[in-house]
Amino acid sequence: MMTALMLVAALAVPVIAGMSLVCLLCPRLKLGITETLLVVSLGIPVGFGVVSLVLFLWLVATNGQTRGAAILLVLVAVLLAAAGIARRRRGNGMSLDRSSNAESGLRWLAPAVGFGVLMTIGVVVLTAIAQPHGAWDAWYTWNRHAIFMQRGGIYWRDAFSAPETGWTADYPLLTPGAIASAWIIFGRESLLVSNAIGLLFTIALIGLLVSTLAVLRSRTQGLIAGVLLAFSPQLAIQGAAEQADVPLASFYLGTMSLLGLYDRSEGSRQWLVMSGVLAGMAAWTKNEGLLFVLVLCVVRAAVVTFSRGWRDALRQATMFGAGLLPVLAVIVYFKLRVVQAANDLLMHQSASAEVQRLFALGRYWYTSKAILAGVLGIGGWIVTLPAMLVMYLLLAGANTQRRDRVPIATGALTLGVMMVGHFFVYVLTPHDLAWQIRASLPRILMQLWPTAILTFLLFAKTVEEQRDGDAKQSAHATTLPQWGVNRVDGQPAFTMVAKAGRDGR
Amino acid sequence: MKNARRIEIALATLVLFGLLSNVSSAHDAAMTMRRLPSDSDMVTQFGVHIAAIRRDLPDHGMVGFVSEPPEDMTVNAVYSREWVWLRYFLAPLLVVPYVPQRAWNGSDAPPPYTPLVIGSFHGAAPTRLLEEHGLVIVKDYGNGIMLLRPR
């Protein structure tokens, strides 16, 4: 009983801290079901990011001592919660501008998503029972670095020292810091904690995607996103693996979601600040996150400059940077002052070998084939999901609303350039190419998959819009015969009415 | 047929395939769990396998690791797996692949000095390998795990 309570406390502290920070930095919201889901789903990853940053700074300040760290972490959560509550009491929250509140009539979708979430939880739990220590990277990097942070004492920096010449010694500390923080509050190391964190990130990812699309497009569109993600077996497998890919996917998606919310609610620049924080946390999760920050900044600046002018781009960059830079400063400190081990992708590189790989066309062909196969099998469905999504788009049609162009362009270009970036990382890798692709490509695609779903469903018309279109078409068709009699072929009006009635059903 | 109706059918098909995908994944997870020998996974079993040597090692610092060649993570799955699990279970002690000091050619950084070396072997004691690496046995735990030191 005591163990269960301590486990709940160990997980509740980061979640409360995260939800409170979201309430503090984002515009004050009226908390309906969708908004609450959004705040909780953002709060979970943000909270684990906050405690990992706090623990890292504490270890730097105390030279690895964890005594007192639990009190500090709880204190941070309490202070943030108090500030968040005080802010909510100051006035009424705003309602999010929903694209559509119309009923789609697809009442079975919500239970289907609920079932998908339950199945995902089931698979995560079963996999965690079968592999309580997680998968390769969990042993190699994340849980191991968490051990150094939790009980390394003055030797905690050894994990990043020069003899650590393997892989990923320079990987940032969000995941290990989150696990170590929870262990410290829990009072001991426990596999239950790291498994539970994996599960929380997985559920939060689905919640974030569903709630964002429910706001930006429609409730049904959010639920369709839930189907696509919750029924992806790869998500549950990665969620149970205790690796950093699902957390990274959360931060990618969170960043894009908040940029989308900013685009929708012009003037609420707090979305941009929070978006910057999330982008920073992506970079604090894995080195791929640094690529994401770089690509996103360039893409967003280009898209906003093109659509709204450079002044707006500069204003947005300032607010985004206000959230991003504090986290980035910690990462720079970590990379320059704590890490002494070389990055595996750089340490084995020589200019001549790089040039040789750059001009080896076979590597391009092999990488292209592997990426194409990976994309076609994305999510781990038993069918080729991208083909089904293309068919769905042909049926549903494209969303042509002007206000959605910026988030769609930002999402699509960011994903595209990220894939190009990963492509060249593979082409230039000093490791065995086949091995590297096999070891990392499914996880890289999983990182991008939720953001790809978000962008796709922003681009596709909603069921509600289709119903509106059908209704307009029917109304138009019933008026067509009289117009047709006079103008087209002079057939009797009743023939045309009957035809229109059949086609319009 | 109205377009919205077609989309409904498409969505129902999507959900059906999603369900089948997830059921298949749940079945795989359940099968993996059922196949586990003696209620524990390979990583946990390895933790038990090295419990004895763990007690004889320092809490921190650095030790070497040696096993049957080839000592290459991308080629030798057993070597890489055991090295990674040792690193994991013995943290915050560092475990690095053992390279004899005399093997240093002077061009790169010298190999780190490790006063103790963990040997993990799967057959008879590899006397030739130990000879080549200049290692002597400090303690043999009888299960393929040995505590070694440079001569």
PDB file of N, CA, C and O in Angstrom, chain A residues 364-389:
ATOM      1  N   TYR A 364      22.919   6.033 -51.166  1.00  0.00           N
ATOM      2  CA  TYR A 364      21.679   6.796 -51.395  1.00  0.00           C
ATOM      3  C   TYR A 364      20.536   5.844 -51.736  1.00  0.00           C
ATOM      4  O   TYR A 364      19.434   5.961 -51.242  1.00  0.00           O
ATOM      5  N   TRP A 365      20.851   4.899 -52.626  1.00  0.00           N
ATOM      6  CA  TRP A 365      19.843   3.948 -53.086  1.00  0.00           C
ATOM      7  C   TRP A 365      19.363   3.087 -51.921  1.00  0.00           C
ATOM      8  O   TRP A 365      18.165   2.924 -51.706  1.00  0.00           O
ATOM      9  N   TYR A 366      20.311   2.584 -51.140  1.00  0.00           N
ATOM     10  CA  TYR A 366      19.978   1.705 -50.009  1.00  0.00           C
ATOM     11  C   TYR A 366      19.146   2.472 -48.971  1.00  0.00           C
ATOM     12  O   TYR A 366      18.121   1.981 -48.487  1.00  0.00           O
ATOM     13  N   THR A 367      19.585   3.698 -48.659  1.00  0.00           N
ATOM     14  CA  THR A 367      18.881   4.498 -47.649  1.00  0.00           C
ATOM     15  C   THR A 367      17.479   4.857 -48.139  1.00  0.00           C
ATOM     16  O   THR A 367      16.509   4.778 -47.374  1.00  0.00           O
ATOM     17  N   SER A 368      17.369   5.235 -49.420  1.00  0.00           N
ATOM     18  CA  SER A 368      16.053   5.595 -49.974  1.00  0.00           C
ATOM     19  C   SER A 368      15.096   4.418 -49.868  1.00  0.00           C
ATOM     20  O   SER A 368      13.945   4.563 -49.458  1.00  0.00           O
ATOM     21  N   LYS A 369      15.590   3.235 -50.262  1.00  0.00           N
ATOM     22  CA  LYS A 369      14.738   2.037 -50.221  1.00  0.00           C
ATOM     23  C   LYS A 369      14.282   1.752 -48.793  1.00  0.00           C
ATOM     24  O   LYS A 369      13.108   1.454 -48.551  1.00  0.00           O
ATOM     25  N   ALA A 370      15.228   1.864 -47.861  1.00  0.00           N
ATOM     26  CA  ALA A 370      14.899   1.555 -46.454  1.00  0.00           C
ATOM     27  C   ALA A 370      13.883   2.561 -45.904  1.00  0.00           C
ATOM     28  O   ALA A 370      12.928   2.181 -45.214  1.00  0.00           O
ATOM     29  N   ILE A 371      14.086   3.840 -46.233  1.00  0.00           N
ATOM     30  CA  ILE A 371      13.166   4.865 -45.717  1.00  0.00           C
ATOM     31  C   ILE A 371      11.778   4.676 -46.332  1.00  0.00           C
ATOM     32  O   ILE A 371      10.764   4.758 -45.636  1.00  0.00           O
ATOM     33  N   LEU A 372      11.742   4.390 -47.628  1.00  0.00           N
ATOM     34  CA  LEU A 372      10.445   4.181 -48.282  1.00  0.00           C
ATOM     35  C   LEU A 372       9.710   2.991 -47.644  1.00  0.00           C
ATOM     36  O   LEU A 372       8.514   3.078 -47.326  1.00  0.00           O
ATOM     37  N   ALA A 373      10.457   1.908 -47.419  1.00  0.00           N
ATOM     38  CA  ALA A 373       9.837   0.728 -46.786  1.00  0.00           C
ATOM     39  C   ALA A 373       9.351   1.083 -45.382  1.00  0.00           C
ATOM     40  O   ALA A 373       8.257   0.675 -44.971  1.00  0.00           O
ATOM     41  N   GLY A 374      10.152   1.865 -44.670  1.00  0.00           N
ATOM     42  CA  GLY A 374       9.769   2.271 -43.311  1.00  0.00           C
ATOM     43  C   GLY A 374       8.521   3.124 -43.318  1.00  0.00           C
ATOM     44  O   GLY A 374       7.609   2.943 -42.492  1.00  0.00           O
ATOM     45  N   VAL A 375       8.458   4.074 -44.258  1.00  0.00           N
ATOM     46  CA  VAL A 375       7.294   4.966 -44.336  1.00  0.00           C
ATOM     47  C   VAL A 375       6.036   4.169 -44.692  1.00  0.00           C
ATOM     48  O   VAL A 375       4.965   4.390 -44.119  1.00  0.00           O
ATOM     49  N   LEU A 376       6.186   3.233 -45.624  1.00  0.00           N
ATOM     50  CA  LEU A 376       5.008   2.439 -46.017  1.00  0.00           C
ATOM     51  C   LEU A 376       4.502   1.566 -44.865  1.00  0.00           C
ATOM     52  O   LEU A 376       3.314   1.283 -44.770  1.00  0.00           O
ATOM     53  N   GLY A 377       5.420   1.180 -43.997  1.00  0.00           N
ATOM     54  CA  GLY A 377       5.011   0.321 -42.875  1.00  0.00           C
ATOM     55  C   GLY A 377       4.801   1.097 -41.594  1.00  0.00           C
ATOM     56  O   GLY A 377       4.778   0.511 -40.504  1.00  0.00           O
ATOM     57  N   ILE A 378       4.677   2.415 -41.694  1.00  0.00           N
ATOM     58  CA  ILE A 378       4.653   3.258 -40.492  1.00  0.00           C
ATOM     59  C   ILE A 378       3.498   2.877 -39.556  1.00  0.00           C
ATOM     60  O   ILE A 378       2.408   2.516 -40.001  1.00  0.00           O
ATOM     61  N   GLY A 379       3.782   2.935 -38.279  1.00  0.00           N
ATOM     62  CA  GLY A 379       2.772   2.623 -37.274  1.00  0.00           C
ATOM     63  C   GLY A 379       2.697   1.146 -36.950  1.00  0.00           C
ATOM     64  O   GLY A 379       2.196   0.757 -35.912  1.00  0.00           O
ATOM     65  N   GLY A 380       3.182   0.295 -37.869  1.00  0.00           N
ATOM     66  CA  GLY A 380       3.157  -1.148 -37.629  1.00  0.00           C
ATOM     67  C   GLY A 380       1.784  -1.772 -37.842  1.00  0.00           C
ATOM     68  O   GLY A 380       1.489  -2.818 -37.280  1.00  0.00           O
ATOM     69  N   TRP A 381       0.947  -1.128 -38.672  1.00  0.00           N
ATOM     70  CA  TRP A 381      -0.375  -1.697 -38.963  1.00  0.00           C
ATOM     71  C   TRP A 381      -0.233  -2.944 -39.837  1.00  0.00           C
ATOM     72  O   TRP A 381       0.791  -3.125 -40.492  1.00  0.00           O
ATOM     73  N   ILE A 382      -1.309  -3.739 -39.899  1.00  0.00           N
ATOM     74  CA  ILE A 382      -1.248  -4.930 -40.747  1.00  0.00           C
ATOM     75  C   ILE A 382      -1.524  -4.572 -42.204  1.00  0.00           C
ATOM     76  O   ILE A 382      -1.446  -5.423 -43.073  1.00  0.00           O
ATOM     77  N   VAL A 383      -1.910  -3.334 -42.460  1.00  0.00           N
ATOM     78  CA  VAL A 383      -2.087  -2.865 -43.837  1.00  0.00           C
ATOM     79  C   VAL A 383      -1.129  -1.698 -44.079  1.00  0.00           C
ATOM     80  O   VAL A 383      -0.564  -1.149 -43.133  1.00  0.00           O
ATOM     81  N   THR A 384      -0.953  -1.344 -45.346  1.00  0.00           N
ATOM     82  CA  THR A 384      -0.092  -0.202 -45.658  1.00  0.00           C
ATOM     83  C   THR A 384      -0.882   1.073 -45.381  1.00  0.00           C
ATOM     84  O   THR A 384      -1.667   1.532 -46.217  1.00  0.00           O
ATOM     85  N   LEU A 385      -0.658   1.617 -44.214  1.00  0.00           N
ATOM     86  CA  LEU A 385      -1.474   2.741 -43.764  1.00  0.00           C
ATOM     87  C   LEU A 385      -1.381   3.980 -44.671  1.00  0.00           C
ATOM     88  O   LEU A 385      -2.403   4.605 -44.966  1.00  0.00           O
ATOM     89  N   PRO A 386      -0.169   4.367 -45.140  1.00  0.00           N
ATOM     90  CA  PRO A 386      -0.114   5.548 -46.007  1.00  0.00           C
ATOM     91  C   PRO A 386      -1.021   5.425 -47.236  1.00  0.00           C
ATOM     92  O   PRO A 386      -1.624   6.405 -47.663  1.00  0.00           O
ATOM     93  N   ALA A 387      -1.133   4.195 -47.792  1.00  0.00           N
ATOM     94  CA  ALA A 387      -2.007   4.015 -48.960  1.00  0.00           C
ATOM     95  C   ALA A 387      -3.461   4.280 -48.560  1.00  0.00           C
ATOM     96  O   ALA A 387      -4.217   4.937 -49.299  1.00  0.00           O
ATOM     97  N   MET A 388      -3.839   3.790 -47.385  1.00  0.00           N
ATOM     98  CA  MET A 388      -5.212   4.032 -46.913  1.00  0.00           C
ATOM     99  C   MET A 388      -5.454   5.520 -46.675  1.00  0.00           C
ATOM    100  O   MET A 388      -6.530   6.045 -46.947  1.00  0.00           O
ATOM    101  N   LEU A 389      -4.421   6.198 -46.176  1.00  0.00           N
ATOM    102  CA  LEU A 389      -4.587   7.634 -45.894  1.00  0.00           C
ATOM    103  C   LEU A 389      -4.707   8.435 -47.190  1.00  0.00           C
ATOM    104  O   LEU A 389      -5.464   9.412 -47.247  1.00  0.00           O
TER     105      LEU A 389
END
